[in-house]
Coordinates of C-alpha atoms in Angstrom, one line a residue:
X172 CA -53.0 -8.4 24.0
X173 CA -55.5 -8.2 27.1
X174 CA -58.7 -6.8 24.5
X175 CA -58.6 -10.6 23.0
X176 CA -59.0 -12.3 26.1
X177 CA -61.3 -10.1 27.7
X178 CA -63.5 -10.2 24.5
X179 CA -63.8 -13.7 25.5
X180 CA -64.6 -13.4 28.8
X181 CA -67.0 -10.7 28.7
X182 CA -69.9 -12.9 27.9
X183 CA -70.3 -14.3 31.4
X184 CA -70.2 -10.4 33.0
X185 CA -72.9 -9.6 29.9
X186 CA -75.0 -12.5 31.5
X187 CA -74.8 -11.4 35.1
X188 CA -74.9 -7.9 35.1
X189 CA -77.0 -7.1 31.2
X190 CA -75.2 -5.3 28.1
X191 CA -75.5 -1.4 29.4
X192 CA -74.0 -2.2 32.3
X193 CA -70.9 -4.3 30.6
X194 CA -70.5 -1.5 28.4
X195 CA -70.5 1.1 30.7
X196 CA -68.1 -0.5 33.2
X197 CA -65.6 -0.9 30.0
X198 CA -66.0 2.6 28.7
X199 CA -65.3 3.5 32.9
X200 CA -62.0 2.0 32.9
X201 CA -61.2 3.0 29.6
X202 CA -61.5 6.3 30.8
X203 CA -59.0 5.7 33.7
X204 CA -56.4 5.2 31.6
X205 CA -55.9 8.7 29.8
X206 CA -57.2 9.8 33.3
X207 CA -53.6 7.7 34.8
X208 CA -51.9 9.7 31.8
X209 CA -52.9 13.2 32.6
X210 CA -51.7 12.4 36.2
X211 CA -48.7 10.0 35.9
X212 CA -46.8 11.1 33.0
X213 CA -44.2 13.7 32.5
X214 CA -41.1 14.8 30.4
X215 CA -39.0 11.8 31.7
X216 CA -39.5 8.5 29.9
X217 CA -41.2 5.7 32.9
X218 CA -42.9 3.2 30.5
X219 CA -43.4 1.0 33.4
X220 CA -44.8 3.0 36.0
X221 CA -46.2 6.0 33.8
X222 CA -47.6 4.8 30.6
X223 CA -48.1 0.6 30.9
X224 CA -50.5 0.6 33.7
X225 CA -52.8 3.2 31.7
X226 CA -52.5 0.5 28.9
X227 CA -53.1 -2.3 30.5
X228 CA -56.5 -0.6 31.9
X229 CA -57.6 0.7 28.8
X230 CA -56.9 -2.4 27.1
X231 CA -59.3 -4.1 29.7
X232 CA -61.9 -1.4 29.1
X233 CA -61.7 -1.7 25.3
X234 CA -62.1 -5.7 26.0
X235 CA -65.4 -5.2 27.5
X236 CA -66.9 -2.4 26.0
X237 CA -66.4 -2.6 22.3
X238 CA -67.7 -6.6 21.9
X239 CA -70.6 -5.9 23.8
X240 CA -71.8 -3.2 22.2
X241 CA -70.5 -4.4 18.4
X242 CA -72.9 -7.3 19.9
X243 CA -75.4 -5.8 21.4
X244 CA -75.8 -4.0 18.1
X245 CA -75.9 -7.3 16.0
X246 CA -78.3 -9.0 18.4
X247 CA -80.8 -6.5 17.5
X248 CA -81.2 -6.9 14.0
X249 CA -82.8 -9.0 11.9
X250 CA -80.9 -11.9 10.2
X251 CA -81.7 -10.1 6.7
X252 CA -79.9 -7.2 7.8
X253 CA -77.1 -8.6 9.4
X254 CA -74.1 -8.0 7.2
X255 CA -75.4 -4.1 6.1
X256 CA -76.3 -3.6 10.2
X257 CA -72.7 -4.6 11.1
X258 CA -71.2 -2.6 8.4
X259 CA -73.1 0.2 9.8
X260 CA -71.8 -0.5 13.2
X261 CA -68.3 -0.9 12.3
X262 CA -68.6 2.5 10.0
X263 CA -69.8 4.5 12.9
X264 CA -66.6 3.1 15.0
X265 CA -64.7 4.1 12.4
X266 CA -66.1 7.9 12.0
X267 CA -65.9 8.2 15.8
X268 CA -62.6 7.0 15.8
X269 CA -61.4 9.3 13.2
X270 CA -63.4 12.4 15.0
X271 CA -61.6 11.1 18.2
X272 CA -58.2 11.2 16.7
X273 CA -59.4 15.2 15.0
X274 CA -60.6 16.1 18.2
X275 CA -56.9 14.9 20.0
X276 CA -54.8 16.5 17.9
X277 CA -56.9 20.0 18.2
X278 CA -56.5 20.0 21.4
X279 CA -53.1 19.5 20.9
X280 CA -51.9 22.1 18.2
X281 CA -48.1 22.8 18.1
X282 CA -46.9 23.2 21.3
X283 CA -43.6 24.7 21.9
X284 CA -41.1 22.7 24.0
X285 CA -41.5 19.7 26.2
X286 CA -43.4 21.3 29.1
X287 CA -45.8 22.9 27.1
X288 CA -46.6 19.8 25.2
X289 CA -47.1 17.7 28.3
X290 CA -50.0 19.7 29.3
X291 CA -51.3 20.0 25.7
X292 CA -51.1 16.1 25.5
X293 CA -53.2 16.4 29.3
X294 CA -56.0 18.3 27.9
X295 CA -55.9 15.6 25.2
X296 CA -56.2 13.3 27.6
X297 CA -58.7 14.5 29.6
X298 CA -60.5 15.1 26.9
X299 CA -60.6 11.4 26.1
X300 CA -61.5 10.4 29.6
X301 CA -64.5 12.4 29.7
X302 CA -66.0 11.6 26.3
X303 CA -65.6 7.6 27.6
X304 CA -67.5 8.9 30.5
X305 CA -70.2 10.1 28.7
X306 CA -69.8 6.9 26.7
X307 CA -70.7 5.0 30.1
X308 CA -73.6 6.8 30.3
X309 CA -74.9 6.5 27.0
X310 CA -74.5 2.6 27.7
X311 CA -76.6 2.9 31.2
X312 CA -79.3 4.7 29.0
X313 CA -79.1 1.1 26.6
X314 CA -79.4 -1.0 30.4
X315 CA -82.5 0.9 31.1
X316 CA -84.1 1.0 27.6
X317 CA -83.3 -3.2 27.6
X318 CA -85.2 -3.4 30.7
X319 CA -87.6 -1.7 29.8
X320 CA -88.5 -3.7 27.0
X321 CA -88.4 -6.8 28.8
X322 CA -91.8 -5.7 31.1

């Protein structure tokens, strides 16, 4: 429910602060929520305090990182290639999703019993928050190549 609205209002922060930096921001808190996982969650069900919160702030990274840079991709193609460019897009999305979900459940194997899948599901986790930090950084590299194009 929060990636809708904050789709929405992403376009002022795009304005102010440019599309690498948007995107980077929202891959940053995207990785705080896995990050609140690792360290929050254990055996005993807390929905509320343990797994919401890490929710609620990926949700808001996901709302601005994945319409800026869906956009950011559009915006640089011509209108001819337009429909094939965001099927492109979306494909790659796809594929890193599906490597994500591969990679995750690697990680993960077949634990055995409830404390030994907690810290499976925490490498799992940790794994996710550091590949959205590298995702940050990828979308810093886009900031600086935009700028650079503009002198």
């Amino acid at each position: 429910m929060v990636v809708p609205a904050l789709a929405v209002l992403s376009g002022p922060v795009v304005s102010r602060i440019g599309t690498g930096r948007t995107a980077a921001l929202g891959c940053l808190l995207f990785a705080v929520g896995p990050a609140w996982w690792a360290v929050a969650l254990d055996t005993a069900p807390h929905y509320a305090s343990g797994f919401l919160p890490g929710m609620m702030i990926t949700g808001i990274g996901v709302g601005f990182a994945l319409p800026t840079l869906v956009g950011a991709a559009a915006a640089a193609l011509p209108p001819t290639r337009f429909a094939t460019g965001s099927a492109v897009t979306t494909m790659a999305r796809q594929t890193g999703s599906v490597l994500g979900v591969a990679l995750v459940v690697t990680l993960i194997g077949a634990p055995d019993g409830p404390a030994e899948a907690l810290g499976a599901f925490r490498h799992g986790w940790w794994a996710a928050a550091a590949t959205a930090v590298l995702a940050a950084a990828t979308a810093l590299a886009l900031h600086r190549r935009g700028t650079a194009a503009r002198t």
